[in-house]
mmCIF file of C-alpha atoms and ligand atoms in Angstrom:
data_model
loop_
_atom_site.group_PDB
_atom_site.id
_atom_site.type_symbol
_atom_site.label_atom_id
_atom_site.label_comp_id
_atom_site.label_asym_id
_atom_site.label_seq_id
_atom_site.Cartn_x
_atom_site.Cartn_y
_atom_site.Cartn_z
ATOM 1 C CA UNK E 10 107.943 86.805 98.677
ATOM 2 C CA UNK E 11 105.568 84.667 96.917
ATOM 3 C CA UNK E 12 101.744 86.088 96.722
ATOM 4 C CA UNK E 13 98.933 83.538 96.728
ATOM 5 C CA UNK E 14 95.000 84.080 95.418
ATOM 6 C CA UNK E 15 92.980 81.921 97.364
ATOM 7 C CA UNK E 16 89.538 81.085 97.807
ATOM 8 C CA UNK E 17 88.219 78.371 100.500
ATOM 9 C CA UNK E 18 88.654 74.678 101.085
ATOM 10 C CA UNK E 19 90.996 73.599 98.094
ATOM 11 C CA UNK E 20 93.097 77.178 98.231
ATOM 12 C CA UNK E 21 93.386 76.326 102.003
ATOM 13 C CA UNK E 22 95.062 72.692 101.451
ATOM 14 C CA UNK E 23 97.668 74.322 98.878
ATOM 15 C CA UNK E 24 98.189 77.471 101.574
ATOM 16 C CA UNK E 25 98.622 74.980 104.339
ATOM 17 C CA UNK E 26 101.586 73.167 102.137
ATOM 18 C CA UNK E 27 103.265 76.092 101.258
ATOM 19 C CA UNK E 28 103.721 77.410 104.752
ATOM 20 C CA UNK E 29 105.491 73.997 105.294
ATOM 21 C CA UNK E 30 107.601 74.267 102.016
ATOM 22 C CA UNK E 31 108.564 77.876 101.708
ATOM 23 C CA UNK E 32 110.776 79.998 104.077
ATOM 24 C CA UNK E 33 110.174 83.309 102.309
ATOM 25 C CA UNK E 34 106.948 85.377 103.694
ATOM 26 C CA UNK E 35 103.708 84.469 101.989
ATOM 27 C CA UNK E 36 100.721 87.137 100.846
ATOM 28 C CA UNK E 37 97.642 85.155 100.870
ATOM 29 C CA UNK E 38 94.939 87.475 98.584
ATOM 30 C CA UNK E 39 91.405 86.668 99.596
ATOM 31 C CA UNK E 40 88.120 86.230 97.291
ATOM 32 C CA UNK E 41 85.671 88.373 99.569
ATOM 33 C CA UNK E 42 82.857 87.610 96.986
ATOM 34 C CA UNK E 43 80.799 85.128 99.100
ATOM 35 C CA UNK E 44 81.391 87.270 102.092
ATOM 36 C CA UNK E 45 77.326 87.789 103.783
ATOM 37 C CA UNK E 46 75.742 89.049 106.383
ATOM 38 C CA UNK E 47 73.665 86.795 108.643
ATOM 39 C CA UNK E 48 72.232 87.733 112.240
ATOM 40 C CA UNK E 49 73.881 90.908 112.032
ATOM 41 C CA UNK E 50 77.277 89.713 111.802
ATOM 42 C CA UNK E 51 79.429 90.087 108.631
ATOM 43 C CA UNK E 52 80.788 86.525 107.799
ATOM 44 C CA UNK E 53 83.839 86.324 105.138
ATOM 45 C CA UNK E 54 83.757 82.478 104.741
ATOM 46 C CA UNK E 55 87.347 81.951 102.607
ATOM 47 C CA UNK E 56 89.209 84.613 104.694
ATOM 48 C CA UNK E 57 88.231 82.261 107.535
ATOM 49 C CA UNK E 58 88.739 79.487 106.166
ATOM 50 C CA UNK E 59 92.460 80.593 105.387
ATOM 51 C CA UNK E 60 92.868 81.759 109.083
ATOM 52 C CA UNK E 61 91.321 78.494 110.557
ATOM 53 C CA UNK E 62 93.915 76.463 108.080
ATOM 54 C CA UNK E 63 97.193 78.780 109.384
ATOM 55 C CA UNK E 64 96.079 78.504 112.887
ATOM 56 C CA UNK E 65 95.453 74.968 112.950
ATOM 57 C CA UNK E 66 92.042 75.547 113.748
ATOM 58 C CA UNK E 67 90.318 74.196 111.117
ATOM 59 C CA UNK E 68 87.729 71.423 110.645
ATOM 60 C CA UNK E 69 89.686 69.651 107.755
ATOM 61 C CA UNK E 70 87.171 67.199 107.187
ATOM 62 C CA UNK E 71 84.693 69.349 106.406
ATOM 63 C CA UNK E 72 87.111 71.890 104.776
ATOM 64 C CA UNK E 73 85.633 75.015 106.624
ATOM 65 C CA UNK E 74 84.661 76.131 110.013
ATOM 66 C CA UNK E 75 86.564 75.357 113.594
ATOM 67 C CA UNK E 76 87.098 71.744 114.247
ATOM 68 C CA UNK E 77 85.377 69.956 117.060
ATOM 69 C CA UNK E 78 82.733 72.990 117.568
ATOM 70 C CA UNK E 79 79.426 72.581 118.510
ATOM 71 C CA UNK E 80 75.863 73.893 117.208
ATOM 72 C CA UNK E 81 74.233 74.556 120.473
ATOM 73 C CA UNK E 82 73.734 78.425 119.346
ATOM 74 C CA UNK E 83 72.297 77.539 116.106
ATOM 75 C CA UNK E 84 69.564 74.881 117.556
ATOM 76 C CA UNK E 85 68.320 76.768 120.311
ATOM 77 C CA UNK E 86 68.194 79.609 117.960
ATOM 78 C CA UNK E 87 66.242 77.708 115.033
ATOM 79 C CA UNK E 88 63.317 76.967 117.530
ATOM 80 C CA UNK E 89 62.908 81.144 117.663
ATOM 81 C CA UNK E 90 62.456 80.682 114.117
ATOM 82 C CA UNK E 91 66.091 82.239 112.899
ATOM 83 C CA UNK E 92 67.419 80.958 109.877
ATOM 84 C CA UNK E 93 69.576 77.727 110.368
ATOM 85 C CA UNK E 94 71.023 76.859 106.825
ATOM 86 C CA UNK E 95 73.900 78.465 107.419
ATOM 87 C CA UNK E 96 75.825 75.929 109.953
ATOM 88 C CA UNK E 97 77.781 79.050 112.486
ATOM 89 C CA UNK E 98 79.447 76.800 114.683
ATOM 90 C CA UNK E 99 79.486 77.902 118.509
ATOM 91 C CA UNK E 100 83.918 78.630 118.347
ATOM 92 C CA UNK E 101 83.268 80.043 115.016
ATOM 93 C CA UNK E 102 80.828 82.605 115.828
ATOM 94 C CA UNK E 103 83.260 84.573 118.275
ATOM 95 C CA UNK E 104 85.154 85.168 115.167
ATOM 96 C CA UNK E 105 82.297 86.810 113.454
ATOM 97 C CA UNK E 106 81.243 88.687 116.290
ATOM 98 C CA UNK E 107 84.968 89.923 116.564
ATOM 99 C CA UNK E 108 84.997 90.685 113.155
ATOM 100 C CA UNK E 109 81.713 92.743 113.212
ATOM 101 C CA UNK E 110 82.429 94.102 116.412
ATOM 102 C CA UNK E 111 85.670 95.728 114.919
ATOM 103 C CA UNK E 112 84.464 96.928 111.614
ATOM 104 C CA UNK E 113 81.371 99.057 113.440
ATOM 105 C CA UNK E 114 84.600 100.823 115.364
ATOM 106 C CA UNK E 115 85.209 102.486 111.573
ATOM 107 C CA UNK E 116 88.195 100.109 110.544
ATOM 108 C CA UNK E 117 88.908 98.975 106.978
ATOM 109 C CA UNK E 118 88.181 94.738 106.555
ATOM 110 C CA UNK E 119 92.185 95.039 105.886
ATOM 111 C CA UNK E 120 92.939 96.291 109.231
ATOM 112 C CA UNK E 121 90.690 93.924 110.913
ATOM 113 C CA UNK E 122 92.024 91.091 109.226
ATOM 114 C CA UNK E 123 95.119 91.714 110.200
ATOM 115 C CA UNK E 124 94.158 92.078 113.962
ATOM 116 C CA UNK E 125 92.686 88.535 113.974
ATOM 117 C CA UNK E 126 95.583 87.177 111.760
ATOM 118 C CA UNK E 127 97.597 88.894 114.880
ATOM 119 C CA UNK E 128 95.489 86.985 117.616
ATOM 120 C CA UNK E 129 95.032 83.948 116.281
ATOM 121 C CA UNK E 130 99.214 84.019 115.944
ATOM 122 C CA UNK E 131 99.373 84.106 112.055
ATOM 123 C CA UNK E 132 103.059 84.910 110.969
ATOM 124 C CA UNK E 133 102.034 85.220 107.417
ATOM 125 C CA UNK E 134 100.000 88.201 105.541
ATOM 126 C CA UNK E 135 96.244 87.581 104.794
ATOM 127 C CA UNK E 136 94.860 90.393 103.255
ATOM 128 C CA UNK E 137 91.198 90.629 101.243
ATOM 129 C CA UNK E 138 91.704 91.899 97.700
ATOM 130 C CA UNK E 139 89.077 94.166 98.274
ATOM 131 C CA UNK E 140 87.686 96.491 101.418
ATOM 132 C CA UNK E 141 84.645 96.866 99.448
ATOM 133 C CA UNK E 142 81.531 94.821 99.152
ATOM 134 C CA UNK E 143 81.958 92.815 95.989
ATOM 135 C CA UNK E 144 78.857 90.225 95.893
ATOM 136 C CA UNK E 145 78.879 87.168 93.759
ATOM 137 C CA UNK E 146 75.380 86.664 92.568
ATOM 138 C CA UNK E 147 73.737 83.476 90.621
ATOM 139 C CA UNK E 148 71.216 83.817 88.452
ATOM 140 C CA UNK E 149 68.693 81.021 88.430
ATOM 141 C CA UNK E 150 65.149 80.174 87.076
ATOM 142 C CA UNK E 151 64.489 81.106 90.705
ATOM 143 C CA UNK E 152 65.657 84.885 90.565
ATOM 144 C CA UNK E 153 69.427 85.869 91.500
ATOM 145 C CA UNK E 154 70.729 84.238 94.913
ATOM 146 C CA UNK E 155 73.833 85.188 97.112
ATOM 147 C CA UNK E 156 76.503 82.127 96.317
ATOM 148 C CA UNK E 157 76.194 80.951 99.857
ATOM 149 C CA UNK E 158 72.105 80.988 99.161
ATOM 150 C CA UNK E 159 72.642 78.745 95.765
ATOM 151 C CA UNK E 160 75.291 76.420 97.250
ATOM 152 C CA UNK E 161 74.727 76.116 101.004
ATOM 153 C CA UNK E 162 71.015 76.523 101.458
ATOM 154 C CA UNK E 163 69.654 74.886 98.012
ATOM 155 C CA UNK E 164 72.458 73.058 97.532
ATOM 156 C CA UNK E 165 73.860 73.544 94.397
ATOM 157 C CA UNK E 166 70.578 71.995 92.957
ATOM 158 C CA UNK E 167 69.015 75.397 90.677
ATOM 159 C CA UNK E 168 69.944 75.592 86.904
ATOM 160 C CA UNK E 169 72.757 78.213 86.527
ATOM 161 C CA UNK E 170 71.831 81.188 84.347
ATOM 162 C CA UNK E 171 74.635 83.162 84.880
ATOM 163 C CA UNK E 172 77.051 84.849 87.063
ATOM 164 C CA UNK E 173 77.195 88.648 88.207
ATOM 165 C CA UNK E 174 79.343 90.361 90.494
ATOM 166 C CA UNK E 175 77.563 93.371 92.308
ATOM 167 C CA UNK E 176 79.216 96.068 94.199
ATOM 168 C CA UNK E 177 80.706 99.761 93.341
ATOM 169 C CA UNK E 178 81.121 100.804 89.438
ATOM 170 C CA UNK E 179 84.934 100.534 90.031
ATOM 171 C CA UNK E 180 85.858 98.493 92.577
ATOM 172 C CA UNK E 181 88.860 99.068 94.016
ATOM 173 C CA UNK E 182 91.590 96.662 95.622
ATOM 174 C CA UNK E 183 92.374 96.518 99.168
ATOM 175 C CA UNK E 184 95.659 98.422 100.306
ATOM 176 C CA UNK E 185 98.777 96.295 99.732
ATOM 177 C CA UNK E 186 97.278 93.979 97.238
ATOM 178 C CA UNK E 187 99.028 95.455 93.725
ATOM 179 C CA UNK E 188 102.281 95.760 95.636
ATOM 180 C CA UNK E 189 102.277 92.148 97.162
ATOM 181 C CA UNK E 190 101.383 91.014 93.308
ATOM 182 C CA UNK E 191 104.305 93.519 91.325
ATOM 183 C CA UNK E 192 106.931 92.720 94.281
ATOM 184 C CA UNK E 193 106.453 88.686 94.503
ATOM 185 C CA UNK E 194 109.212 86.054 93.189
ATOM 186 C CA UNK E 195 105.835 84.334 91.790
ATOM 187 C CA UNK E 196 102.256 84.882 91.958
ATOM 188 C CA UNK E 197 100.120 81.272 92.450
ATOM 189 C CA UNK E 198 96.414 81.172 91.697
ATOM 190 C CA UNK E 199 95.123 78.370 93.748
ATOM 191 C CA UNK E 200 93.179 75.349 92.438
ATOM 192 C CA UNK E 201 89.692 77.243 93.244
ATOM 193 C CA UNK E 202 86.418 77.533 92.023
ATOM 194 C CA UNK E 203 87.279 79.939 88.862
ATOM 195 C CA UNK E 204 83.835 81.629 88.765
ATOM 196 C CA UNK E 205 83.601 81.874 92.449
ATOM 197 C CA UNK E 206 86.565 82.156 93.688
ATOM 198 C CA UNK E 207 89.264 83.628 91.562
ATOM 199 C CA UNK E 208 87.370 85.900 89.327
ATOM 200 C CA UNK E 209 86.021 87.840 91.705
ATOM 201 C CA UNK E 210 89.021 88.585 92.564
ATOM 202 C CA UNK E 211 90.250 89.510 88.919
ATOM 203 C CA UNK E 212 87.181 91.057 88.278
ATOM 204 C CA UNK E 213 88.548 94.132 90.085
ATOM 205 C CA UNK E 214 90.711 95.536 87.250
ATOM 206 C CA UNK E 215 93.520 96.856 89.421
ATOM 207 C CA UNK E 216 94.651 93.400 90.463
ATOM 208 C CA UNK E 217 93.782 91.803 87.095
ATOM 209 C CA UNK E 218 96.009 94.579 85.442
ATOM 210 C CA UNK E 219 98.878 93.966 87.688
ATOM 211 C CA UNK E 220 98.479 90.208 87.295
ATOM 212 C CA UNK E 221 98.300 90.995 83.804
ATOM 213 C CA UNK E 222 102.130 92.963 83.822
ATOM 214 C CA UNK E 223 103.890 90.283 85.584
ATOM 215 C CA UNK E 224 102.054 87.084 83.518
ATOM 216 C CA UNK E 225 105.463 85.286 83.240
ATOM 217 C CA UNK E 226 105.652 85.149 86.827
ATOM 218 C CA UNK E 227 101.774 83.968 87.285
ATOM 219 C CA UNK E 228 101.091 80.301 87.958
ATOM 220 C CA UNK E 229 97.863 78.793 88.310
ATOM 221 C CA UNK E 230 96.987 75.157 89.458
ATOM 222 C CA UNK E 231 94.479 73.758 87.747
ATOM 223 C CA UNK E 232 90.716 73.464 89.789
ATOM 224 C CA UNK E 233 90.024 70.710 86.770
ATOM 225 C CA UNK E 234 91.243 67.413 86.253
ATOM 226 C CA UNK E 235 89.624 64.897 83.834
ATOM 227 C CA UNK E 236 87.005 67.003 82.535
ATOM 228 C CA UNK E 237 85.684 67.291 86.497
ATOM 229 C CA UNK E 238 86.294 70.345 89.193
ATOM 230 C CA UNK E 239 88.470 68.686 92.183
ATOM 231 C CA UNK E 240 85.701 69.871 94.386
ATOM 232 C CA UNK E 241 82.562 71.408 94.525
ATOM 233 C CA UNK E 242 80.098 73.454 92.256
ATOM 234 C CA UNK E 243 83.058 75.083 89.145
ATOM 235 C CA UNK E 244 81.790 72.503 86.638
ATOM 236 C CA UNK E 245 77.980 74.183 86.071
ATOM 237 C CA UNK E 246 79.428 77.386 86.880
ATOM 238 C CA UNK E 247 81.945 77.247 84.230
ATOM 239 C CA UNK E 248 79.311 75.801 81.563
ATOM 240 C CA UNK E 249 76.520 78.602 82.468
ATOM 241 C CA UNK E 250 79.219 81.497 81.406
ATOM 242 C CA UNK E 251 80.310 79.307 78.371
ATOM 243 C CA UNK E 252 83.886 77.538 79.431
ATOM 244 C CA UNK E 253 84.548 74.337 78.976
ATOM 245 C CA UNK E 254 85.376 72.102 81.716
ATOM 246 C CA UNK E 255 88.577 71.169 81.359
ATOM 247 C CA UNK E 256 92.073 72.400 82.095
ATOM 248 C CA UNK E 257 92.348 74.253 78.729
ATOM 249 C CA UNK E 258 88.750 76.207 79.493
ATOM 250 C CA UNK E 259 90.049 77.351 82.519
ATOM 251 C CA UNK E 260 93.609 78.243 80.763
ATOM 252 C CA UNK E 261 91.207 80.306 78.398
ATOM 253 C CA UNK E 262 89.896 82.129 80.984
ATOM 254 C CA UNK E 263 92.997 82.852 82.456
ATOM 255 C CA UNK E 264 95.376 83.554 79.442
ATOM 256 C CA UNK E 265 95.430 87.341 79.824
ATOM 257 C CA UNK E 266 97.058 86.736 83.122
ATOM 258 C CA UNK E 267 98.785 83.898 84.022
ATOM 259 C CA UNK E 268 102.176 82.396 82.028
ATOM 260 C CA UNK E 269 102.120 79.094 83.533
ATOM 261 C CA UNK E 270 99.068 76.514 84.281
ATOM 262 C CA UNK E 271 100.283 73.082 86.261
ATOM 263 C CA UNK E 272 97.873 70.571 85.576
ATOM 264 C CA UNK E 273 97.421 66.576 86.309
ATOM 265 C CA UNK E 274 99.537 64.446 84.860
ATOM 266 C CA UNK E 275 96.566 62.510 83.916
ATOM 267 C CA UNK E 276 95.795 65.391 81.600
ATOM 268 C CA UNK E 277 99.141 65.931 79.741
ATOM 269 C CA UNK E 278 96.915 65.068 76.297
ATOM 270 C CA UNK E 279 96.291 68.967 77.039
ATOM 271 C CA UNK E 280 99.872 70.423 77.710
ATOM 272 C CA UNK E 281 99.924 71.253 73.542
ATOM 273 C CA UNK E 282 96.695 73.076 73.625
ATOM 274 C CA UNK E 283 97.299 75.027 76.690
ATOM 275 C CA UNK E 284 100.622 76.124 74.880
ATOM 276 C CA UNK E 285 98.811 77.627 71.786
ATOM 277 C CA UNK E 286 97.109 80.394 74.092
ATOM 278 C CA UNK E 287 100.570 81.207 75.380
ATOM 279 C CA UNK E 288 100.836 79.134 78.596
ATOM 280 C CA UNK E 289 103.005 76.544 79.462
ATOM 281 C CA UNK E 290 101.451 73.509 81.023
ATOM 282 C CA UNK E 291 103.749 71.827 83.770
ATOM 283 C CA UNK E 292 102.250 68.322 84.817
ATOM 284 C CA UNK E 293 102.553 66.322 88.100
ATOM 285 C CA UNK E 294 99.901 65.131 90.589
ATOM 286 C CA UNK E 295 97.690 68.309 91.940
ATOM 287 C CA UNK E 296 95.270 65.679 94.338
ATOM 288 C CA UNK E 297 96.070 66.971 97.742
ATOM 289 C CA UNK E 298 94.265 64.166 99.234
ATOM 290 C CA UNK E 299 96.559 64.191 102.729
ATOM 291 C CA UNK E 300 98.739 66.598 104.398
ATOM 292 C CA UNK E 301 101.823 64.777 102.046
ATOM 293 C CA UNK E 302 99.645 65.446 98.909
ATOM 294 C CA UNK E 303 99.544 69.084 100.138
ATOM 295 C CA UNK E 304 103.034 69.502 100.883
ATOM 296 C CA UNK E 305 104.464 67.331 97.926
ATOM 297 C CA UNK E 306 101.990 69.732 95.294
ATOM 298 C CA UNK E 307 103.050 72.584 97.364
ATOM 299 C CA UNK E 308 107.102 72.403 96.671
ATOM 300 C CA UNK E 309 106.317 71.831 93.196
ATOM 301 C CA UNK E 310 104.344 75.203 92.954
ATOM 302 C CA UNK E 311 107.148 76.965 94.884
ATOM 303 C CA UNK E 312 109.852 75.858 92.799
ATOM 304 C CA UNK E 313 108.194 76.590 89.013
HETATM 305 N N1 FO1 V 16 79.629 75.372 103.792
HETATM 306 C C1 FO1 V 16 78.627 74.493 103.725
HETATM 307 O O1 FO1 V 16 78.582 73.669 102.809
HETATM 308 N N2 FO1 V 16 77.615 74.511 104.681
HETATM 309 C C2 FO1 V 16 77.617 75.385 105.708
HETATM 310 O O2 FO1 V 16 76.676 75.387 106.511
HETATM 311 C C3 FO1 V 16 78.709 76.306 105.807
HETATM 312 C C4 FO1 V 16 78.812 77.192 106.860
HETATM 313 C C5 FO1 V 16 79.958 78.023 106.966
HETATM 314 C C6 FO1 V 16 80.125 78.863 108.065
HETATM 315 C C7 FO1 V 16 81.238 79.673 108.159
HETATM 316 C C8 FO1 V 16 82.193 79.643 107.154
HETATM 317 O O3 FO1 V 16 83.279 80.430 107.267
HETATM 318 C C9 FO1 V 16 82.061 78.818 106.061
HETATM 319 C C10 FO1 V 16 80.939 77.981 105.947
HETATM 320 N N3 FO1 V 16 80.771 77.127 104.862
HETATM 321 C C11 FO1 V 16 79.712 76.269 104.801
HETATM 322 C C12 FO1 V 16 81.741 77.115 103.772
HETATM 323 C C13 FO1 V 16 81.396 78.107 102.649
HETATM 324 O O4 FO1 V 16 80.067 78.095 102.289
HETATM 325 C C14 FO1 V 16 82.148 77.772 101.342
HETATM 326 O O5 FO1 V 16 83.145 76.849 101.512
HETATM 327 C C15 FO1 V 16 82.791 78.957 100.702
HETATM 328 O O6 FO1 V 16 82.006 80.098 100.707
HETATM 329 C C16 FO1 V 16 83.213 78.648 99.261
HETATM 330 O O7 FO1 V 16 84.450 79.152 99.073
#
């Protein structure tokens, strides 16, 4: 088995590969940190990105949401003055209401995941890291904002203060998670947003422990390449909680936990440097720019 922690868009091209690459079953292990609630329905954006990508259902140009939907709900809803920031596509919503809809019936985000990994014909096993409500919040000049406030509605734009994640005292993970990391052939930590993404998913110290006991076997792919995130908002989130952006910050902020980082080739300058915190740097190309890019970065993470 090999066990994957994902968060959205990148995690989703890497996912997408491997299910074309790999035979054995696949664990995907889900951030649930920018999951919110919006119009009364509980919306985990990277679990559905994930089941959008293994279904075929999703928009890969924009890298989330269903492809080809349409916003009719969302406009006529806007003119009743409800909050429109927060693009719900018409397809999409029935997930959310499906979603919400089966967690008021008592049952764990687990279980419900699984139902809608069932329906939508998913062979492989998504699972959230955590059933409870782990909340990544930004703090900015402007007071602390959910993630999907700071990056969706103002855009990235606020000065980064720092980065909290709010929930229960101990949070636990979600059942199946430690087993599906101590019983994998290899662990891969997808090229996400480190802040965003992967550690709050490590920031629940079951998981990071049992990341932390089978380190040889933990490889990450690198979300930096030339001193730039591949995508998105990592490089000021990185900066505002002091890591450099470059492979070898985000191999710091890894080293208790992963043996292996694979990084550009671009960037073998850094292979040394990663090696003197104790991780071996691998190089080849890690731009998934087409479904070839996917699959050719893919078999190279599967056969580490
Ligand atoms: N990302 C955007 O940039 N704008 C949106 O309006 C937006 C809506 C949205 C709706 C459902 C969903 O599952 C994801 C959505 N995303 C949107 C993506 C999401 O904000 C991020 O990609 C992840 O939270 C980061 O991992």
């Amino acid at each position: 088995m090999l066990t994957v922690l994902a968060g959205g868009t990148g995690s989703a091209k890497l996912v997408r590969g491997l299910t074309h690459v790999v035979s054995e079953d696949l664990t995907v292990i889900m951030n649930v940190g920018d999951n919110i609630s919006l119009h009364g329905l509980y919306i985990c954006p990277d679990i559905d990105t994930i089941l959008y990508a293994l279904s075929g259902l999703l928009d890969t140009s924009r890298g989330w949401g269903v492809k080809d939907d349409t916003f009719h709900f969302l406009e006529q809803a806007s003119r009743y003055g409800v909050e429109d920031w927060f693009r719900l596509g018409d397809k999409d919503l029935a997930l959310h209401i499906a979603r919400t809809k089966l967690l008021k019936t008592g049952l764990t985000l687990t279980e419900v995941t699984k139902i809608l990994g069932e329906k939508m014909k998913i062979s492989h096993r998504v699972l959230p890291a955590s059933d409870q409500h782990i909340e990544t919040r930004i703090k900015t000049p402007k007071g602390e904002l959910h993630l999907q406030e700071f990056w969706v509605k103002l855009k990235g734009e606020p000065e980064v203060l720092g980065v909290t994640y709010q929930g229960p005292e101990h949070p636990q993970p979600a059942p199946g998670v430690v087993e599906a990391i101590r019983d994998a052939r290899n662990i891969v930590i997808c090229p996400a947003n480190p802040v965003t993404s992967i550690a709050p998913i490590t920031y629940i110290s079951g998981i990071r422990d049992a990341l932390a006991s089978v380190r040889e076997r933990v490889v990450a792919v690198s979300p930096v390449l030339g001193g730039r995130p591949v995508s998105g908002p990592a490089g000021k989130l990185l900066r505002s909680i002091g890591v450099e952006v470059s492979p070898i910050g985000v191999a710091e902020l890894y080293s208790g936990f992963i043996g292996k980082m694979i990084i550009d080739e671009s960037d073998e300058v850094m292979v040394d440097g990663i090696g003197r915190l104790g991780v071996e740097a691998l190089t080849t190309d890690i731009l998934m720019e087409d479904k070839k890019g996917e699959q050719r970065l893919a078999e190279f993470v599967a056969n580490v």
